[in-house]
mmCIF file of C-alpha atoms in Angstrom:
data_model
loop_
_atom_site.group_PDB
_atom_site.id
_atom_site.type_symbol
_atom_site.label_atom_id
_atom_site.label_comp_id
_atom_site.label_asym_id
_atom_site.label_seq_id
_atom_site.Cartn_x
_atom_site.Cartn_y
_atom_site.Cartn_z
ATOM 1 C CA MET A 1 197.860 104.765 127.917
ATOM 2 C CA GLY A 2 198.671 102.678 124.859
ATOM 3 C CA GLU A 3 195.989 104.465 123.060
ATOM 4 C CA LYS A 4 196.912 107.849 123.881
ATOM 5 C CA ARG A 5 200.457 107.355 123.072
ATOM 6 C CA LEU A 6 199.446 105.850 119.630
ATOM 7 C CA LYS A 7 197.418 108.989 118.952
ATOM 8 C CA ALA A 8 200.235 111.348 119.972
ATOM 9 C CA GLU A 9 202.719 109.121 117.697
ATOM 10 C CA LYS A 10 200.329 109.317 114.655
ATOM 11 C CA LEU A 11 199.505 113.113 115.003
ATOM 12 C CA LEU A 12 203.447 113.795 115.222
ATOM 13 C CA LEU A 13 204.113 111.266 112.293
ATOM 14 C CA LEU A 14 201.409 112.968 110.141
ATOM 15 C CA SER A 15 202.573 116.693 110.930
ATOM 16 C CA VAL A 16 206.091 115.656 109.858
ATOM 17 C CA LYS A 17 204.795 113.937 106.847
ATOM 18 C CA ILE A 18 202.834 116.784 105.704
ATOM 19 C CA ALA A 19 205.410 119.484 106.467
ATOM 20 C CA VAL A 20 208.256 117.694 104.967
ATOM 21 C CA GLY A 21 206.043 116.530 102.017
ATOM 22 C CA ALA A 22 204.409 119.664 100.931
ATOM 23 C CA SER A 23 207.745 121.481 101.226
ATOM 24 C CA LEU A 24 209.608 119.123 99.230
ATOM 25 C CA ALA A 25 206.915 119.027 96.461
ATOM 26 C CA ILE A 26 207.194 122.751 96.117
ATOM 27 C CA TYR A 27 210.820 122.525 95.955
ATOM 28 C CA ILE A 28 210.787 119.869 93.218
ATOM 29 C CA ALA A 29 208.008 121.952 91.290
ATOM 30 C CA GLU A 30 210.206 125.078 91.313
ATOM 31 C CA TYR A 31 213.276 123.146 90.575
ATOM 32 C CA LEU A 32 211.594 122.130 87.484
ATOM 33 C CA ARG A 33 210.439 125.588 86.763
ATOM 34 C CA LEU A 34 206.905 124.743 86.807
ATOM 35 C CA GLU A 35 204.058 127.285 86.968
ATOM 36 C CA ASN A 36 201.798 127.187 90.182
ATOM 37 C CA ALA A 37 204.476 125.298 92.134
ATOM 38 C CA ALA A 38 202.792 125.926 95.421
ATOM 39 C CA SER A 39 199.997 123.595 94.275
ATOM 40 C CA ALA A 40 202.147 120.621 94.371
ATOM 41 C CA GLY A 41 202.226 121.094 97.988
ATOM 42 C CA ILE A 42 198.576 121.363 98.298
ATOM 43 C CA ILE A 43 198.195 118.118 96.441
ATOM 44 C CA THR A 44 200.778 116.318 98.648
ATOM 45 C CA LEU A 45 198.970 117.523 101.846
ATOM 46 C CA LEU A 46 195.431 116.496 100.587
ATOM 47 C CA SER A 47 196.874 112.880 99.408
ATOM 48 C CA VAL A 48 198.923 112.393 102.727
ATOM 49 C CA LEU A 49 195.593 112.286 104.726
ATOM 50 C CA THR A 50 194.865 108.829 103.779
ATOM 51 C CA THR A 51 196.206 105.157 104.479
ATOM 52 C CA LYS A 52 198.889 103.418 102.745
ATOM 53 C CA TRP A 53 196.418 101.624 100.385
ATOM 54 C CA GLY A 54 194.178 104.566 100.222
ATOM 55 C CA THR A 55 197.063 106.753 99.153
ATOM 56 C CA LEU A 56 197.891 104.367 96.306
ATOM 57 C CA LYS A 57 194.410 104.040 95.084
ATOM 58 C CA LEU A 58 193.650 107.761 95.337
ATOM 59 C CA SER A 59 197.010 108.544 93.505
ATOM 60 C CA LEU A 60 196.118 106.610 90.532
ATOM 61 C CA LEU A 61 192.594 107.986 90.555
ATOM 62 C CA ARG A 62 193.859 111.497 90.743
ATOM 63 C CA ILE A 63 196.161 110.920 87.619
ATOM 64 C CA VAL A 64 193.154 109.308 85.752
ATOM 65 C CA THR A 65 190.575 111.853 86.567
ATOM 66 C CA PHE A 66 193.136 114.733 85.808
ATOM 67 C CA LEU A 67 192.759 113.733 82.055
ATOM 68 C CA ALA A 68 188.916 114.092 82.393
ATOM 69 C CA THR A 69 189.306 117.497 84.266
ATOM 70 C CA ALA A 70 191.773 118.657 81.498
ATOM 71 C CA ALA A 71 189.376 117.561 78.672
ATOM 72 C CA GLY A 72 186.477 119.463 80.443
ATOM 73 C CA CYS A 73 188.614 122.645 80.803
ATOM 74 C CA TRP A 74 189.505 122.457 77.190
ATOM 75 C CA LEU A 75 186.051 121.904 76.060
ATOM 76 C CA ILE A 76 184.200 124.745 78.214
ATOM 77 C CA PHE A 77 186.647 127.414 79.029
ATOM 78 C CA ARG A 78 187.300 127.780 75.255
ATOM 79 C CA TYR A 79 183.712 128.395 74.298
ATOM 80 C CA VAL A 80 182.146 129.679 77.477
ATOM 81 C CA GLN A 81 182.451 133.469 77.944
ATOM 82 C CA GLY A 82 182.666 134.618 81.532
ATOM 83 C CA ASP A 83 185.244 132.990 83.908
ATOM 84 C CA TRP A 84 182.513 132.500 86.639
ATOM 85 C CA ILE A 85 180.002 130.924 84.277
ATOM 86 C CA GLY A 86 182.514 128.492 82.799
ATOM 87 C CA PHE A 87 183.928 127.539 86.266
ATOM 88 C CA GLY A 88 180.468 126.818 87.519
ATOM 89 C CA ILE A 89 179.472 124.655 84.554
ATOM 90 C CA LEU A 90 182.590 122.645 84.958
ATOM 91 C CA LEU A 91 182.031 122.151 88.678
ATOM 92 C CA PHE A 92 178.615 121.007 87.724
ATOM 93 C CA PHE A 93 179.689 118.350 85.500
ATOM 94 C CA MET A 94 182.669 117.433 87.808
ATOM 95 C CA VAL A 95 180.550 116.979 90.920
ATOM 96 C CA ILE A 96 177.981 114.679 89.076
ATOM 97 C CA LEU A 97 180.732 112.600 87.542
ATOM 98 C CA CYS A 98 182.629 112.268 90.826
ATOM 99 C CA GLU A 99 179.496 111.403 92.757
ATOM 100 C CA LEU A 100 178.323 108.725 90.110
ATOM 101 C CA THR A 101 181.786 107.150 90.142
ATOM 102 C CA GLY A 102 182.424 107.200 94.057
ATOM 103 C CA LEU A 103 185.329 109.691 93.294
ATOM 104 C CA ARG A 104 184.345 112.635 95.494
ATOM 105 C CA ASN A 105 187.839 112.578 96.984
ATOM 106 C CA THR A 106 189.555 113.452 93.741
ATOM 107 C CA LEU A 107 187.347 116.690 93.290
ATOM 108 C CA SER A 108 189.428 119.006 95.346
ATOM 109 C CA VAL A 109 192.561 118.488 93.209
ATOM 110 C CA ASN A 110 190.902 118.535 90.082
ATOM 111 C CA ALA A 111 189.339 121.871 91.082
ATOM 112 C CA VAL A 112 192.826 123.250 91.882
ATOM 113 C CA ILE A 113 194.032 122.425 88.368
ATOM 114 C CA ALA A 114 190.942 123.727 86.826
ATOM 115 C CA THR A 115 191.473 127.122 88.357
ATOM 116 C CA HIS A 116 195.003 127.278 87.055
ATOM 117 C CA ILE A 117 193.712 126.597 83.553
ATOM 118 C CA LEU A 118 190.771 129.216 84.013
ATOM 119 C CA THR A 119 193.293 131.788 85.150
ATOM 120 C CA ALA A 120 196.157 131.324 82.645
ATOM 121 C CA ARG A 121 193.689 130.604 79.552
ATOM 122 C CA ASP A 122 196.428 128.450 78.145
ATOM 123 C CA PHE A 123 195.128 125.351 76.496
ATOM 124 C CA SER A 124 198.694 124.460 75.055
ATOM 125 C CA ILE A 125 200.010 120.760 75.452
ATOM 126 C CA GLY A 126 202.708 122.534 77.441
ATOM 127 C CA PHE A 127 200.496 123.948 80.191
ATOM 128 C CA PHE A 128 198.625 120.827 80.617
ATOM 129 C CA LEU A 129 201.743 118.859 80.751
ATOM 130 C CA ASN A 130 202.682 121.551 83.548
ATOM 131 C CA GLU A 131 199.637 120.710 85.596
ATOM 132 C CA PHE A 132 199.950 116.968 85.067
ATOM 133 C CA LEU A 133 203.580 117.225 86.483
ATOM 134 C CA LEU A 134 202.099 118.941 89.572
ATOM 135 C CA VAL A 135 199.669 116.173 90.293
ATOM 136 C CA LEU A 136 202.353 113.616 89.729
ATOM 137 C CA ILE A 137 204.658 115.110 92.165
ATOM 138 C CA GLY A 138 202.081 115.782 94.841
ATOM 139 C CA VAL A 139 200.665 112.206 94.770
ATOM 140 C CA SER A 140 204.087 110.581 94.234
ATOM 141 C CA LEU A 141 205.580 112.220 97.445
ATOM 142 C CA ALA A 142 202.413 111.499 99.555
ATOM 143 C CA PHE A 143 202.787 107.797 98.348
ATOM 144 C CA LEU A 144 206.395 107.700 99.447
ATOM 145 C CA LEU A 145 205.748 109.348 102.750
ATOM 146 C CA ASN A 146 202.754 107.112 103.581
ATOM 147 C CA LEU A 147 205.270 104.217 103.371
ATOM 148 C CA PHE A 148 206.082 105.317 107.062
ATOM 149 C CA GLN A 149 203.188 104.574 109.275
ATOM 150 C CA GLY A 150 204.523 103.416 112.678
ATOM 151 C CA ASN A 151 202.855 99.967 112.380
ATOM 152 C CA ARG A 152 204.931 98.685 115.055
ATOM 153 C CA SER A 153 203.310 100.906 117.669
ATOM 154 C CA HIS A 154 199.792 100.378 116.204
ATOM 155 C CA LYS A 155 200.145 96.551 116.393
ATOM 156 C CA LYS A 156 201.218 96.707 120.099
ATOM 157 C CA VAL A 157 198.309 98.836 121.029
ATOM 158 C CA MET A 158 196.114 96.284 119.249
ATOM 159 C CA ILE A 159 197.586 93.404 121.131
ATOM 160 C CA GLU A 160 196.973 95.446 124.322
ATOM 161 C CA ASN A 161 193.374 95.922 123.172
ATOM 162 C CA MET A 162 193.035 92.113 122.575
ATOM 163 C CA ARG A 163 194.064 91.367 126.103
ATOM 164 C CA TYR A 164 191.909 93.943 127.497
ATOM 165 C CA THR A 165 188.699 92.618 125.774
ATOM 166 C CA GLU A 166 189.492 89.068 127.104
ATOM 167 C CA GLN A 167 189.835 90.397 130.519
ATOM 168 C CA GLN A 168 186.573 92.194 130.320
ATOM 169 C CA LEU A 169 184.829 89.389 128.947
ATOM 170 C CA GLN A 170 186.190 87.163 131.647
ATOM 171 C CA GLU A 171 184.975 89.500 134.338
ATOM 172 C CA ILE A 172 181.578 89.833 132.817
ATOM 173 C CA LEU A 173 181.228 86.101 132.662
ATOM 174 C CA GLU A 174 182.419 85.924 136.474
ATOM 175 C CA ARG A 175 179.790 88.663 137.514
ATOM 176 C CA VAL A 176 176.921 86.462 135.426
ATOM 177 C CA ALA A 177 177.970 83.425 137.462
ATOM 178 C CA VAL A 178 177.792 85.227 140.754
ATOM 179 C CA TYR A 179 174.337 86.629 139.564
ATOM 180 C CA LEU A 180 172.928 83.087 138.945
ATOM 181 C CA ARG A 181 174.249 82.153 142.173
ATOM 182 C CA GLU A 182 173.068 85.041 144.566
ATOM 183 C CA LYS A 183 171.056 87.162 142.097
ATOM 184 C CA ASN A 184 173.056 90.066 143.328
ATOM 185 C CA THR A 185 176.302 91.673 142.171
ATOM 186 C CA GLU A 186 178.244 94.840 143.344
ATOM 187 C CA GLY A 187 177.670 97.614 140.515
ATOM 188 C CA SER A 188 176.036 96.813 137.068
ATOM 189 C CA ILE A 189 177.022 93.967 134.722
ATOM 190 C CA TRP A 190 175.210 95.768 131.873
ATOM 191 C CA ALA A 191 177.225 98.827 132.428
ATOM 192 C CA ASP A 192 180.392 97.040 131.878
ATOM 193 C CA ILE A 193 178.961 95.283 128.612
ATOM 194 C CA GLY A 194 177.946 98.782 127.331
ATOM 195 C CA ARG A 195 181.316 100.226 127.925
ATOM 196 C CA LEU A 196 182.891 97.116 126.197
ATOM 197 C CA GLU A 197 180.697 97.804 123.153
ATOM 198 C CA GLU A 198 182.086 101.345 122.630
ATOM 199 C CA LYS A 199 185.559 100.045 123.019
ATOM 200 C CA LEU A 200 185.043 97.370 120.573
ATOM 201 C CA LYS A 201 183.907 99.947 117.901
ATOM 202 C CA ILE A 202 187.100 101.520 118.262
ATOM 203 C CA PHE A 203 189.186 98.547 118.312
ATOM 204 C CA ILE A 204 187.675 97.443 115.225
ATOM 205 C CA GLU A 205 188.379 100.826 113.384
ATOM 206 C CA GLN A 206 191.960 100.575 114.436
ATOM 207 C CA ALA A 207 192.242 97.177 112.983
ATOM 208 C CA TYR A 208 190.846 98.338 109.686
ATOM 209 C CA GLU A 209 193.280 101.248 109.754
ATOM 210 C CA TYR A 210 196.295 98.907 110.442
ATOM 211 C CA GLN A 211 195.194 96.554 107.783
ATOM 212 C CA ASN A 212 195.087 99.644 105.218
ATOM 213 C CA ASN A 213 198.422 100.648 106.368
ATOM 214 C CA THR A 214 200.428 97.505 105.389
ATOM 215 C CA TRP A 215 200.866 95.611 102.125
ATOM 216 C CA HIS A 216 200.047 92.400 103.583
ATOM 217 C CA PHE A 217 196.440 90.711 103.704
ATOM 218 C CA HIS A 218 197.084 88.529 106.725
ATOM 219 C CA PRO A 219 196.470 91.476 109.177
ATOM 220 C CA ALA A 220 192.887 91.037 108.657
ATOM 221 C CA TYR A 221 193.362 88.627 111.290
ATOM 222 C CA TYR A 222 192.715 91.479 113.937
ATOM 223 C CA ILE A 223 189.618 92.626 112.258
ATOM 224 C CA ASP A 224 188.073 89.050 112.404
ATOM 225 C CA TYR A 225 189.294 88.706 116.226
ATOM 226 C CA PHE A 226 187.637 92.008 117.303
ATOM 227 C CA GLU A 227 184.441 91.330 114.935
ATOM 228 C CA MET A 228 184.306 87.711 116.686
ATOM 229 C CA ARG A 229 184.496 89.558 120.059
ATOM 230 C CA ARG A 230 181.723 91.869 119.048
ATOM 231 C CA LYS A 231 179.497 89.135 118.419
ATOM 232 C CA GLN A 232 180.293 87.535 121.670
ATOM 233 C CA TYR A 233 179.546 90.591 123.265
ATOM 234 C CA SER A 234 175.972 90.853 121.563
ATOM 235 C CA ILE A 235 175.402 87.235 123.072
ATOM 236 C CA LEU A 236 176.253 88.523 126.532
ATOM 237 C CA HIS A 237 174.051 91.358 125.971
ATOM 238 C CA ASN A 238 171.158 89.007 125.265
ATOM 239 C CA LEU A 239 171.992 87.005 128.321
ATOM 240 C CA HIS A 240 171.128 90.190 130.348
ATOM 241 C CA TYR A 241 167.407 90.115 129.369
ATOM 242 C CA GLU A 242 167.403 86.091 129.798
ATOM 243 C CA ILE A 243 168.544 86.438 133.389
ATOM 244 C CA LYS A 244 166.541 89.356 134.343
ATOM 245 C CA LYS A 245 163.417 87.298 133.329
ATOM 246 C CA ILE A 246 164.007 84.321 136.104
ATOM 247 C CA ARG A 247 162.391 85.213 139.185
ATOM 248 C CA ASN A 248 163.279 82.076 140.964
ATOM 249 C CA MET A 249 166.749 80.594 140.270
ATOM 250 C CA PRO A 250 166.227 76.739 139.665
ATOM 251 C CA ASP A 251 168.644 74.078 140.911
ATOM 252 C CA GLN A 252 170.332 74.032 137.481
ATOM 253 C CA ALA A 253 171.462 77.558 137.948
ATOM 254 C CA GLU A 254 174.418 76.584 140.224
ATOM 255 C CA VAL A 255 175.639 73.996 137.587
ATOM 256 C CA VAL A 256 175.623 76.869 134.690
ATOM 257 C CA ALA A 257 177.274 79.121 137.181
ATOM 258 C CA ASP A 258 179.956 76.500 137.684
ATOM 259 C CA TYR A 259 180.333 76.008 134.108
ATOM 260 C CA ILE A 260 180.629 79.855 133.518
ATOM 261 C CA CYS A 261 183.489 79.968 136.089
ATOM 262 C CA TYR A 262 185.257 77.187 134.056
ATOM 263 C CA LEU A 263 184.418 78.815 130.770
ATOM 264 C CA LYS A 264 185.836 82.279 131.478
ATOM 265 C CA LYS A 265 189.475 80.860 132.147
ATOM 266 C CA HIS A 266 189.529 80.016 128.370
ATOM 267 C CA VAL A 267 188.337 83.305 126.856
ATOM 268 C CA THR A 268 191.727 83.795 125.414
ATOM 269 C CA GLU A 269 192.870 84.467 122.083
ATOM 270 C CA MET A 270 194.691 80.972 121.183
ATOM 271 C CA ASN A 271 192.095 78.706 122.666
ATOM 272 C CA ASP A 272 190.273 76.344 120.577
ATOM 273 C CA PRO A 273 186.860 75.968 122.248
ATOM 274 C CA LYS A 274 186.188 72.379 121.155
ATOM 275 C CA GLU A 275 186.596 71.012 124.689
ATOM 276 C CA GLN A 276 184.266 73.654 126.179
ATOM 277 C CA ILE A 277 181.506 72.703 123.817
ATOM 278 C CA GLU A 278 181.747 69.151 124.345
ATOM 279 C CA ASP A 279 181.631 69.938 128.348
ATOM 280 C CA LEU A 280 178.516 72.083 127.525
ATOM 281 C CA HIS A 281 176.752 69.369 125.723
ATOM 282 C CA LYS A 282 177.286 67.146 128.640
ATOM 283 C CA ILE A 283 175.675 69.431 130.997
ATOM 284 C CA LEU A 284 172.663 69.761 128.625
ATOM 285 C CA GLU A 285 172.268 66.126 128.347
ATOM 286 C CA ASP A 286 172.246 65.884 132.306
ATOM 287 C CA MET A 287 169.592 68.700 132.305
ATOM 288 C CA GLU A 288 167.529 66.799 129.721
ATOM 289 C CA GLN A 289 167.611 63.507 131.883
ATOM 290 C CA ALA A 290 166.854 65.444 135.348
ATOM 291 C CA ARG A 291 163.396 65.225 136.868
ATOM 292 C CA LEU A 292 160.528 67.064 135.421
ATOM 293 C CA PRO A 293 159.568 70.253 136.891
ATOM 294 C CA LYS A 294 156.513 70.018 139.526
ATOM 295 C CA SER A 295 155.250 73.650 139.047
ATOM 296 C CA TRP A 296 155.059 76.293 136.302
ATOM 297 C CA GLU A 297 157.548 78.588 138.002
ATOM 298 C CA GLU A 298 160.036 75.734 138.050
ATOM 299 C CA PHE A 299 159.534 74.766 134.533
ATOM 300 C CA GLU A 300 159.897 78.377 133.437
ATOM 301 C CA GLY A 301 163.162 78.851 135.467
ATOM 302 C CA LYS A 302 164.562 75.539 133.992
ATOM 303 C CA ALA A 303 163.705 76.637 130.340
ATOM 304 C CA LYS A 304 165.275 80.173 131.050
ATOM 305 C CA VAL A 305 168.633 78.240 132.353
ATOM 306 C CA TYR A 306 168.472 75.971 129.382
ATOM 307 C CA HIS A 307 168.222 79.147 126.868
ATOM 308 C CA ILE A 308 171.012 80.678 128.725
ATOM 309 C CA MET A 309 173.329 77.567 127.879
ATOM 310 C CA MET A 310 172.185 77.850 124.331
ATOM 311 C CA ASP A 311 173.588 81.308 124.450
ATOM 312 C CA LEU A 312 176.701 80.180 125.762
ATOM 313 C CA GLU A 313 177.117 77.617 123.183
ATOM 314 C CA GLU A 314 176.543 80.379 120.470
ATOM 315 C CA PHE A 315 179.211 82.300 122.376
ATOM 316 C CA LEU A 316 181.649 79.329 121.959
ATOM 317 C CA ILE A 317 180.640 78.622 118.247
ATOM 318 C CA CYS A 318 181.663 82.336 117.350
ATOM 319 C CA LYS A 319 185.103 81.434 118.585
ATOM 320 C CA LYS A 320 184.961 78.159 116.837
ATOM 321 C CA ARG A 321 184.310 79.768 113.682
ATOM 322 C CA PHE A 322 186.914 82.252 114.121
ATOM 323 C CA VAL A 323 189.516 79.433 114.572
ATOM 324 C CA GLU A 324 188.312 77.396 111.667
ATOM 325 C CA SER A 325 188.545 80.501 109.429
ATOM 326 C CA LEU A 326 192.457 80.801 110.162
ATOM 327 C CA ASP A 327 194.436 79.625 107.170
ATOM 328 C CA GLU A 328 197.693 78.157 107.481
ATOM 329 C CA LYS A 329 199.608 81.451 107.139
ATOM 330 C CA LYS A 330 197.569 83.241 109.787
ATOM 331 C CA LEU A 331 198.136 80.131 112.291
ATOM 332 C CA ARG A 332 201.818 80.080 111.625
ATOM 333 C CA ILE A 333 202.154 83.988 112.155
ATOM 334 C CA TYR A 334 199.796 84.584 114.867
ATOM 335 C CA TRP A 335 199.448 81.273 117.060
ATOM 336 C CA ASN A 336 202.838 79.583 115.755
ATOM 337 C CA LYS A 337 200.896 76.392 114.675
ATOM 338 C CA GLU A 338 200.136 74.450 111.844
ATOM 339 C CA LYS A 339 196.696 74.170 110.174
ATOM 340 C CA LYS A 340 196.271 70.528 111.274
ATOM 341 C CA LEU A 341 196.458 71.584 114.859
ATOM 342 C CA SER A 342 193.285 73.625 114.510
ATOM 343 C CA HIS A 343 191.031 70.542 114.064
#
């Protein structure tokens, strides 16, 4: 429900920003008695369809590339006979330039400006200033409107997604433990893992969008968090193949299942997994000191279980690295802790 609500709010906000921004841009252009005033609204529309940081970057690039477009029009349209030939030559060079410099998203506005110059055949400083003001009005209004992004609702949904991810990982670990004990579970663990993978892709995209819609750099916390969970997902996916290879569950499988049940309770956002890693190492030491297997099947099963423990260790190390990567500001904002408490 949270994601549907967020999409609806984003759609409503985008519609309002485009409608208000485009209309206001045209009004300002007409008030200043600029020619082709309606194009200011189109420029605003094209620039609103980005994130806050994207709008700032795109606005600056459109102003810079306007100069290149104006120079190209002055050079080509003055000396090439035939509107369609001149426009084709200009677009040819504009596309090459934009592709080589990674500025494809500036091409549409530059093409609009070029059509104005082509139609008017006016190469005076006054007309070029007219076109520059259209661009300036359009990108300025887009920038101002994109300051309003509804980040509070977006943040709330991301926190809900974090809780959802933790719950899913806990449930998957619980079912892995049941499988190790009974070699049977209701439903499919691996279908749950697959669904979680698709969700995590969406959550990461939303985290990037949130970061690009705020002026602060610390929101990268959410990106790092979901990337960490995606790595843990990959490890659980590998467990799928390890467990399926076990034909006869060895005695140590029960110990591993107990540890997994203990571990799942600590799959939470603010848990530092040092204690869980220490407990895992103690179990591994006990497994190494156990009697030697008497048959090949027993040896193979023990080796597989040992490998599962290695995967679980990597699962915890992913979280450990995430915790260690948190600087003092992130710990204070998101965990209400000081840096020294993370060690």
